[in-house]
């Protein structure tokens, strides 16, 4: 059946799918809100920007929780299928690790961008209100973080597309085989 016959712990499966939905929503909302024309009513910006920021901070915290759970369960996690070709194993590890790194970095760049921007409205976080602004205001630094946030977010999207293509390929072509790993994440 699925891979080694083992599943990821329920907490990791729930977190994987919650993070996937939020991250895809953030990439869409980020793309959408930055392509709105200047004539767009202010309420639309006021809906998108604060929510993009607070869900971005939330998904950063969820990534930390996920990493902690992953580390605590490292002895019982499903193994990489042994029948994968060496290049497939390497690709899968590199893609997973880079995705993990980017899910931590993209929100940090977002926070640094907002925190250094002189015109920023701050970074809200649900019932906790505004988060402290830790960086000094500097529009040159803001432009660098803006560029880094954009580049890293679209790099994350490209890797997620590759990740999903891999999952679908193994599901459709190796269904029920050792490399059909989708059931262990469901
Ligand atoms: C995994 C989390 C996140 C993802 C995937 C993400 C993704 C994106 C994307 C794709 C864009 C559009 C970039 C462009 O086309 O110019 C964007 C814009 C933006 N993001 Fe994020 N973001 C995340 C977290 C955050 C966080 C935590 C903050 C702030 C605390 C933030 C603040 C912003 C702002 C202010 C913009 C608009 C930049 C501009 O006006 O040029 N993002 N984000
Ligand atoms: C933004 C979206 C997504 C992100 C950030 C993401 C991230 C990850 C990461 C980091 C892992 C490695 C888990 C670990 O060992 O800790 C993983 C595993 C997995 N993901 Fe995703 N994922 C996303 C979307 C999806 C989607 C849409 C699918 C389904 C088509 C999917 C299917 C899987 C499967 C099957 C595994 C297990 C792979 C294995 O057991 O070797 N993921 N994902």
Coordinates of N, CA and C and ligand atoms in Angstrom, one line a residue:
X1 N 0.8 -1.2 0.0 CA 0.0 0.0 0.0 C 0.9 1.2 0.0
X2 N 0.6 2.2 1.0 CA 1.3 3.5 0.9 C 2.8 3.4 1.4
X3 N 3.7 3.7 0.5 CA 5.1 3.8 0.9 C 5.5 2.6 1.7
X4 N 5.9 2.9 3.0 CA 6.4 1.8 3.9 C 5.2 1.3 4.7
X5 N 4.0 1.6 4.3 CA 2.8 1.2 5.0 C 2.6 2.1 6.2
X6 N 3.3 3.2 6.4 CA 3.2 4.1 7.5 C 2.6 5.4 7.1
X7 N 2.0 6.1 8.0 CA 1.5 7.4 7.7 C 2.3 8.4 8.5
X8 N 2.2 9.7 8.1 CA 2.8 10.8 8.9 C 1.8 10.9 10.1
X9 N 2.3 11.3 11.3 CA 1.4 11.5 12.4 C 0.3 12.5 12.1
X10 N -0.9 12.3 12.7 CA -2.1 13.1 12.4 C -1.7 14.6 12.5
X11 N -1.0 15.0 13.5 CA -0.7 16.4 13.7 C 0.1 16.9 12.5
X12 N 1.0 16.1 11.9 CA 1.8 16.6 10.7 C 0.9 16.6 9.5
X13 N 0.0 15.7 9.4 CA -0.9 15.7 8.2 C -1.8 16.9 8.3
X14 N -2.4 17.2 9.4 CA -3.3 18.3 9.5 C -2.5 19.6 9.2
X15 N -1.3 19.7 9.8 CA -0.5 20.9 9.6 C -0.1 21.1 8.1
X16 N 0.3 20.0 7.5 CA 0.7 20.0 6.1 C -0.4 20.7 5.2
X17 N -1.7 20.2 5.4 CA -2.8 20.7 4.6 C -3.2 22.1 5.0
X18 N -3.2 22.4 6.3 CA -3.6 23.7 6.7 C -2.5 24.7 6.1
X19 N -1.3 24.4 6.2 CA -0.2 25.3 5.7 C -0.3 25.4 4.2
X20 N -0.6 24.3 3.5 CA -0.7 24.3 2.0 C -1.8 25.3 1.6
X21 N -3.0 25.2 2.3 CA -4.1 26.1 1.9 C -3.7 27.6 2.2
X22 N -3.2 27.8 3.3 CA -2.9 29.2 3.7 C -1.8 29.8 2.8
X23 N -0.7 29.0 2.5 CA 0.4 29.5 1.6 C -0.1 29.8 0.2
X24 N -0.9 28.9 -0.3 CA -1.4 29.1 -1.7 C -2.3 30.4 -1.7
X25 N -3.1 30.5 -0.6 CA -3.9 31.8 -0.5 C -3.1 33.0 -0.4
X26 N -2.0 32.9 0.3 CA -1.1 34.1 0.5 C -0.4 34.4 -0.9
X27 N 0.0 33.4 -1.6 CA 0.6 33.7 -2.9 C -0.4 34.4 -3.8
X28 N -1.6 33.8 -3.8 CA -2.7 34.4 -4.7 C -3.0 35.9 -4.2
X29 N -3.2 36.0 -2.9 CA -3.6 37.4 -2.4 C -2.4 38.4 -2.6
X30 N -1.2 37.9 -2.4 CA 0.0 38.8 -2.7 C 0.0 39.3 -4.1
X31 N -0.1 38.3 -5.0 CA -0.1 38.7 -6.4 C -1.3 39.6 -6.8
X32 N -2.5 39.3 -6.2 CA -3.7 40.0 -6.5 C -3.6 41.5 -6.0
X33 N -3.2 41.6 -4.7 CA -3.2 42.9 -4.1 C -2.2 43.9 -4.7
X34 N -1.1 43.3 -5.2 CA 0.0 44.2 -5.8 C -0.4 44.5 -7.3
X35 N -1.4 43.8 -7.8 CA -1.7 44.2 -9.2 C -3.0 45.0 -9.3
X36 N -3.5 45.4 -8.1 CA -4.8 46.3 -8.1 C -4.4 47.7 -8.6
X37 N -5.3 48.3 -9.5 CA -5.0 49.6 -10.0 C -5.1 50.6 -8.8
X38 N -4.4 51.8 -9.0 CA -4.5 52.8 -7.9 C -5.9 53.3 -7.6
X39 N -6.8 53.2 -8.6 CA -8.1 53.7 -8.5 C -9.0 52.8 -7.6
X40 N -8.4 51.6 -7.2 CA -9.2 50.7 -6.4 C -9.6 51.4 -5.0
X41 N -10.9 51.1 -4.6 CA -11.3 51.8 -3.3 C -10.3 51.3 -2.1
X42 N -10.1 52.3 -1.2 CA -9.1 52.1 -0.1 C -9.5 50.8 0.7
X43 N -10.9 50.6 0.8 CA -11.3 49.4 1.7 C -10.8 48.1 1.1
X44 N -10.6 48.0 -0.2 CA -10.1 46.8 -0.8 C -8.6 46.6 -0.3
X45 N -7.8 47.6 -0.4 CA -6.4 47.5 0.1 C -6.4 47.2 1.6
X46 N -7.4 47.8 2.4 CA -7.4 47.6 3.8 C -7.9 46.2 4.2
X47 N -8.6 45.6 3.2 CA -9.0 44.2 3.5 C -7.8 43.2 3.2
X48 N -7.1 43.5 2.1 CA -6.1 42.5 1.7 C -4.8 42.6 2.4
X49 N -4.2 43.9 2.6 CA -2.9 44.0 3.2 C -2.8 43.5 4.6
X50 N -3.7 43.9 5.5 CA -3.6 43.4 6.9 C -3.8 41.9 7.0
X51 N -4.7 41.4 6.2 CA -5.0 39.9 6.3 C -3.8 39.1 5.7
X52 N -3.2 39.7 4.6 CA -2.0 39.0 4.0 C -0.9 38.9 5.1
X53 N -0.7 40.1 5.8 CA 0.4 40.1 6.8 C 0.1 39.2 7.9
X54 N -1.2 39.2 8.5 CA -1.4 38.4 9.7 C -1.4 36.9 9.4
X55 N -2.0 36.5 8.2 CA -1.9 35.1 7.9 C -0.5 34.7 7.5
X56 N 0.3 35.6 7.0 CA 1.7 35.3 6.7 C 2.5 35.0 8.0
X57 N 2.2 35.8 9.1 CA 2.9 35.6 10.4 C 2.4 34.3 11.0
X58 N 1.1 34.0 10.8 CA 0.5 32.8 11.3 C 1.2 31.5 10.7
X59 N 1.4 31.6 9.4 CA 1.9 30.4 8.7 C 3.4 30.2 9.0
X60 N 4.1 31.3 9.4 CA 5.4 31.2 9.9 C 5.5 30.5 11.2
X61 N 4.5 30.8 12.1 CA 4.4 30.1 13.4 C 4.1 28.6 13.2
X62 N 3.2 28.4 12.2 CA 2.8 27.0 12.0 C 4.0 26.2 11.4
X63 N 4.9 26.9 10.6 CA 6.1 26.2 10.1 C 7.0 25.8 11.3
X64 N 7.1 26.7 12.3 CA 7.9 26.4 13.5 C 7.3 25.2 14.2
X65 N 6.0 25.2 14.4 CA 5.3 24.1 15.1 C 5.6 22.8 14.4
X66 N 5.4 22.9 13.0 CA 5.6 21.7 12.2 C 7.0 21.1 12.3
X67 N 8.0 22.0 12.3 CA 9.4 21.6 12.4 C 9.6 20.9 13.8
X68 N 9.1 21.5 14.8 CA 9.2 20.9 16.2 C 8.6 19.5 16.2
X69 N 7.4 19.4 15.7 CA 6.7 18.1 15.7 C 7.5 17.1 14.9
X70 N 8.0 17.6 13.7 CA 8.8 16.7 12.9 C 10.1 16.2 13.6
X71 N 10.7 17.1 14.3 CA 12.0 16.7 15.0 C 11.6 15.7 16.2
X72 N 10.6 16.0 16.9 CA 10.2 15.1 18.0 C 9.8 13.7 17.5
X73 N 9.3 13.6 16.3 CA 8.8 12.3 15.7 C 9.8 11.7 14.7
X74 N 11.0 12.2 14.7 CA 11.9 11.9 13.6 C 12.2 10.4 13.5
X75 N 12.1 9.7 14.7 CA 12.4 8.2 14.7 C 11.3 7.4 14.0
X76 N 10.0 8.0 14.0 CA 8.9 7.1 13.5 C 8.3 7.7 12.2
X77 N 9.0 8.6 11.5 CA 8.5 9.1 10.3 C 8.6 8.1 9.2
X78 N 7.7 8.1 8.2 CA 7.8 7.2 7.0 C 9.1 7.5 6.3
X79 N 9.8 6.4 5.9 CA 11.1 6.6 5.2 C 10.9 6.9 3.7
X80 N 12.0 7.5 3.1 CA 12.0 7.7 1.7 C 11.9 6.3 1.0
X81 N 11.0 6.1 0.1 CA 10.9 4.8 -0.6 C 12.2 4.3 -1.2
X82 N 12.6 3.1 -0.8 CA 14.0 2.6 -1.3 C 14.0 2.4 -2.8
X83 N 12.8 2.2 -3.4 CA 12.9 1.9 -4.9 C 13.0 3.2 -5.7
X84 N 13.0 4.4 -5.1 CA 13.2 5.6 -5.8 C 14.6 5.6 -6.4
X85 N 14.8 6.1 -7.6 CA 16.1 6.2 -8.2 C 16.9 7.3 -7.4
X86 N 18.2 7.1 -7.4 CA 19.0 8.1 -6.6 C 18.7 9.5 -6.9
X87 N 18.6 9.9 -8.1 CA 18.3 11.3 -8.5 C 16.9 11.7 -7.9
X88 N 16.0 10.8 -7.9 CA 14.6 11.1 -7.4 C 14.7 11.4 -5.9
X89 N 15.5 10.5 -5.2 CA 15.6 10.7 -3.7 C 16.3 12.1 -3.5
X90 N 17.3 12.4 -4.2 CA 18.0 13.7 -4.0 C 17.1 14.8 -4.3
X91 N 16.4 14.7 -5.4 CA 15.4 15.8 -5.8 C 14.4 16.0 -4.7
X92 N 13.8 14.9 -4.2 CA 12.7 15.0 -3.2 C 13.3 15.6 -1.9
X93 N 14.5 15.2 -1.5 CA 15.0 15.8 -0.3 C 15.3 17.3 -0.5
X94 N 16.0 17.7 -1.6 CA 16.3 19.1 -1.8 C 15.0 19.9 -1.9
X95 N 14.0 19.4 -2.6 CA 12.8 20.2 -2.8 C 12.1 20.4 -1.4
X96 N 12.0 19.3 -0.6 CA 11.4 19.4 0.7 C 12.1 20.4 1.6
X97 N 13.5 20.2 1.6 CA 14.3 21.1 2.5 C 14.2 22.6 2.1
X98 N 14.2 22.8 0.8 CA 14.1 24.2 0.3 C 12.8 24.8 0.6
X99 N 11.7 23.9 0.4 CA 10.4 24.4 0.7 C 10.3 24.8 2.2
X100 N 10.9 23.9 3.1 CA 10.8 24.2 4.5 C 11.5 25.5 4.8
X101 N 12.7 25.7 4.2 CA 13.5 26.9 4.4 C 12.7 28.2 3.9
X102 N 12.1 28.0 2.7 CA 11.4 29.2 2.2 C 10.1 29.5 3.0
X103 N 9.5 28.5 3.5 CA 8.3 28.8 4.3 C 8.6 29.6 5.6
X104 N 9.9 29.5 6.0 CA 10.4 30.3 7.1 C 10.9 31.6 6.7
X105 N 11.6 31.7 5.5 CA 12.2 32.9 5.1 C 11.2 33.9 4.5
X106 N 10.3 33.4 3.7 CA 9.3 34.4 3.0 C 8.6 35.3 4.0
X107 N 8.0 34.7 5.0 CA 7.4 35.6 6.0 C 8.3 36.6 6.7
X108 N 9.6 36.1 7.0 CA 10.6 37.0 7.6 C 10.9 38.2 6.7
X109 N 11.1 38.0 5.4 CA 11.3 39.1 4.5 C 10.1 40.0 4.4
X110 N 8.9 39.4 4.5 CA 7.6 40.2 4.5 C 7.6 41.1 5.7
X111 N 7.9 40.5 6.8 CA 7.9 41.3 8.1 C 8.9 42.4 8.0
X112 N 10.2 42.1 7.5 CA 11.2 43.1 7.5 C 10.8 44.2 6.5
X113 N 10.2 43.8 5.4 CA 9.7 44.8 4.4 C 8.8 45.8 5.1
X114 N 7.7 45.3 5.8 CA 6.7 46.1 6.4 C 7.4 47.0 7.5
X115 N 8.3 46.3 8.3 CA 8.9 47.0 9.5 C 9.8 48.1 9.1
X116 N 10.5 48.0 7.9 CA 11.4 49.1 7.5 C 10.8 50.2 6.7
X117 N 9.6 49.9 6.2 CA 8.9 50.9 5.3 C 8.4 52.1 6.0
X118 N 8.8 53.3 5.6 CA 8.4 54.5 6.3 C 6.9 54.7 6.3
X119 N 6.2 54.3 5.2 CA 4.7 54.5 5.0 C 3.9 53.3 5.5
X120 N 4.5 52.4 6.2 CA 3.8 51.1 6.6 C 2.7 51.4 7.6
X121 N 1.6 50.6 7.5 CA 0.5 50.7 8.5 C 0.8 49.7 9.6
X122 N 2.0 49.1 9.7 CA 2.3 48.1 10.7 C 1.9 46.7 10.4
X123 N 2.1 45.8 11.3 CA 1.8 44.3 11.1 C 0.9 43.9 12.1
X124 N -0.4 43.7 11.8 CA -1.4 43.2 12.8 C -1.3 41.7 13.0
X125 N -1.7 41.3 14.2 CA -1.8 39.8 14.4 C -3.0 39.4 15.2
X126 N -4.1 39.3 14.5 CA -5.4 38.9 15.0 C -5.7 39.7 16.4
X127 N -6.1 38.9 17.4 CA -6.5 39.5 18.7 C -5.3 40.2 19.4
X128 N -4.1 39.9 19.0 CA -2.9 40.4 19.7 C -2.6 41.8 19.3
X129 N -3.3 42.3 18.3 CA -3.0 43.7 17.9 C -1.7 43.8 17.1
X130 N -1.2 45.0 17.1 CA 0.0 45.3 16.2 C 1.2 44.6 16.8
X131 N 2.0 44.0 16.0 CA 3.3 43.4 16.4 C 4.3 44.6 16.5
X132 N 5.3 44.4 17.4 CA 6.4 45.5 17.5 C 7.1 45.6 16.1
X133 N 7.5 46.8 15.8 CA 8.3 47.0 14.6 C 9.8 47.0 15.0
X134 N 10.5 46.0 14.6 CA 11.8 45.8 15.2 C 12.9 46.5 14.4
X135 N 12.7 46.8 13.1 CA 13.7 47.4 12.3 C 13.6 48.9 12.2
X136 N 14.7 49.6 12.0 CA 14.7 51.0 11.8 C 14.0 51.4 10.5
X137 N 13.3 52.5 10.4 CA 12.7 52.9 9.1 C 13.7 53.3 8.1
X138 N 13.7 52.7 6.9 CA 14.7 52.9 5.9 C 14.2 52.4 4.6
X139 N 13.8 53.4 3.7 CA 13.1 52.9 2.4 C 14.1 52.2 1.5
X140 N 15.4 52.4 1.6 CA 16.3 51.6 0.8 C 16.3 50.1 1.2
X141 N 16.3 49.9 2.6 CA 16.2 48.6 3.1 C 14.9 48.0 2.7
X142 N 13.8 48.8 2.8 CA 12.5 48.3 2.4 C 12.5 47.7 1.0
X143 N 13.1 48.5 0.0 CA 13.1 48.0 -1.4 C 13.9 46.7 -1.5
X144 N 14.9 46.5 -0.8 CA 15.7 45.2 -0.8 C 14.8 44.1 -0.3
X145 N 14.1 44.3 0.9 CA 13.3 43.3 1.4 C 12.1 43.0 0.5
X146 N 11.6 44.0 -0.1 CA 10.4 43.9 -1.0 C 10.8 42.9 -2.2
X147 N 12.0 43.2 -2.7 CA 12.5 42.3 -3.8 C 12.7 40.9 -3.3
X148 N 13.3 40.8 -2.2 CA 13.6 39.4 -1.6 C 12.3 38.7 -1.3
X149 N 11.3 39.4 -0.8 CA 10.0 38.8 -0.5 C 9.3 38.3 -1.8
X150 N 9.4 39.1 -2.8 CA 8.7 38.7 -4.1 C 9.5 37.5 -4.7
X151 N 10.8 37.6 -4.8 CA 11.6 36.5 -5.4 C 11.4 35.2 -4.7
X152 N 11.5 35.3 -3.3 CA 11.4 34.0 -2.5 C 10.0 33.5 -2.6
X153 N 9.0 34.3 -2.6 CA 7.6 33.8 -2.7 C 7.3 33.1 -4.0
X154 N 7.8 33.7 -5.1 CA 7.6 33.0 -6.4 C 8.5 31.8 -6.6
X155 N 9.6 31.8 -5.9 CA 10.5 30.6 -5.9 C 9.8 29.4 -5.2
X156 N 9.1 29.8 -4.0 CA 8.3 28.8 -3.3 C 7.2 28.3 -4.1
X157 N 6.5 29.1 -4.9 CA 5.5 28.7 -5.7 C 6.0 27.7 -6.8
X158 N 7.1 28.0 -7.4 CA 7.7 27.1 -8.4 C 8.0 25.7 -7.8
X159 N 8.6 25.7 -6.6 CA 8.9 24.4 -5.9 C 7.6 23.7 -5.5
X160 N 6.6 24.4 -5.1 CA 5.3 23.7 -4.7 C 4.7 23.1 -6.0
X161 N 4.8 23.7 -7.1 CA 4.3 23.2 -8.4 C 5.1 21.9 -8.7
X162 N 6.4 21.9 -8.5 CA 7.2 20.7 -8.7 C 6.9 19.6 -7.7
X163 N 6.7 20.0 -6.5 CA 6.3 19.1 -5.4 C 5.0 18.4 -5.7
X164 N 4.0 19.2 -6.2 CA 2.6 18.6 -6.5 C 2.7 17.7 -7.7
X165 N 3.5 18.2 -8.7 CA 3.7 17.4 -9.9 C 4.3 16.0 -9.6
X166 N 5.3 16.0 -8.6 CA 5.9 14.7 -8.2 C 4.8 13.8 -7.5
X167 N 4.0 14.4 -6.6 CA 3.0 13.6 -5.9 C 2.0 13.1 -6.9
X168 N 1.6 13.9 -7.9 CA 0.6 13.4 -8.9 C 1.2 12.3 -9.8
X169 N 2.4 12.5 -10.2 CA 3.1 11.5 -11.1 C 3.2 10.2 -10.3
X170 N 3.6 10.2 -9.1 CA 3.7 8.9 -8.3 C 2.3 8.3 -8.1
X171 N 1.3 9.2 -7.9 CA 0.0 8.7 -7.7 C -0.6 8.0 -8.9
X172 N -0.4 8.7 -10.1 CA -1.1 8.2 -11.3 C -0.3 7.0 -11.9
X173 N 1.1 7.2 -11.9 CA 1.9 6.1 -12.7 C 2.3 5.0 -11.8
X174 N 2.4 5.2 -10.4 CA 2.9 4.1 -9.6 C 1.8 3.8 -8.5
X175 N 0.5 4.0 -8.9 CA -0.6 3.8 -7.9 C -0.4 2.5 -7.1
X176 N -0.5 2.7 -5.8 CA -0.4 1.5 -4.9 C 1.0 1.0 -4.7
X177 N 2.0 1.5 -5.5 CA 3.4 1.0 -5.3 C 4.0 1.8 -4.2
X178 N 5.3 1.4 -3.9 CA 6.1 1.9 -2.8 C 6.3 3.4 -2.9
X179 N 6.3 3.9 -4.2 CA 6.6 5.4 -4.3 C 5.3 6.2 -4.4
X180 N 4.2 5.6 -4.3 CA 2.9 6.3 -4.2 C 2.7 6.8 -2.8
X181 N 3.3 8.0 -2.5 CA 3.4 8.4 -1.1 C 2.2 9.3 -0.6
X182 N 1.3 9.6 -1.6 CA 0.2 10.5 -1.2 C -0.6 10.0 0.0
X183 N -1.0 8.7 0.0 CA -1.8 8.2 1.2 C -1.1 8.4 2.5
X184 N 0.2 8.5 2.6 CA 0.8 8.7 3.9 C 0.7 10.1 4.4
X185 N 0.2 11.0 3.5 CA 0.0 12.4 3.9 C -1.5 12.7 4.0
X186 N -2.4 11.6 3.8 CA -3.8 11.9 3.9 C -4.5 11.3 5.2
Ligands
LIG1 C1 4.5 32.3 3.5 C2 4.1 33.5 3.7 C3 3.9 34.6 2.6 C4 3.8 34.4 1.2 C5 3.8 33.1 0.4 C6 3.7 35.7 0.6 C7 3.6 35.9 -0.7 C8 3.5 37.2 -1.3 C9 3.4 37.5 -2.7 C10 3.4 36.4 -3.9 C11 3.4 38.8 -2.9 C12 3.3 39.6 -4.3 C13 4.7 40.0 -4.7 C14 4.7 40.8 -5.9 O1 4.2 40.3 -7.0 O2 5.2 42.0 -5.9 C15 3.4 39.4 -1.6 C16 3.3 40.8 -1.4 C17 3.4 41.3 -0.1 N1 3.6 40.7 1.1 FE1 3.7 38.7 1.4 N2 3.7 36.7 1.6 C18 3.9 36.0 2.8 C19 4.0 36.6 4.1 C20 4.0 37.9 4.3 C21 4.2 38.6 5.6 C22 4.4 37.8 6.9 C23 4.1 39.9 5.4 C24 4.3 41.0 6.4 C25 4.3 40.9 7.7 C26 3.9 40.1 4.0 C27 3.8 41.4 3.5 C28 3.6 41.6 2.1 C29 3.4 43.0 1.5 C30 3.4 44.3 2.3 C31 3.3 42.8 0.2 C32 3.1 43.9 -0.9 C33 4.4 44.3 -1.4 C34 4.2 45.5 -2.4 O3 3.3 46.3 -2.2 O4 5.0 45.5 -3.3 N3 3.9 38.9 3.4 N4 3.5 38.4 -0.7
LIG2 C1 2.0 25.3 -0.4 C2 1.7 24.0 -0.5 C3 2.6 22.9 0.1 C4 3.7 22.9 0.9 C5 4.4 24.1 1.5 C6 4.1 21.5 1.1 C7 5.2 21.1 1.9 C8 5.6 19.8 2.1 C9 6.8 19.4 2.9 C10 7.8 20.4 3.5 C11 6.8 18.1 2.9 C12 7.8 17.2 3.6 C13 7.2 16.7 4.9 C14 8.2 16.3 5.9 O1 8.8 15.3 5.7 O2 8.3 17.1 6.9 C15 5.6 17.6 2.2 C16 5.3 16.3 2.0 C17 4.3 15.9 1.2 N1 3.4 16.7 0.4 FE1 3.3 18.7 0.4 N2 3.3 20.7 0.4 C18 2.3 21.5 -0.2 C19 1.3 21.1 -1.0 C20 1.0 19.8 -1.3 C21 0.0 19.3 -2.2 C22 -1.0 20.2 -2.9 C23 0.1 17.9 -2.3 C24 -0.7 16.9 -3.1 C25 -0.9 16.9 -4.3 C26 1.2 17.5 -1.4 C27 1.6 16.2 -1.2 C28 2.6 15.8 -0.3 C29 2.9 14.5 0.0 C30 2.3 13.2 -0.7 C31 4.0 14.5 0.9 C32 4.7 13.3 1.5 C33 5.9 12.9 0.7 C34 6.6 11.7 1.3 O3 6.0 11.0 2.1 O4 7.7 11.5 0.9 N3 1.7 18.7 -0.9 N4 4.9 18.7 1.7

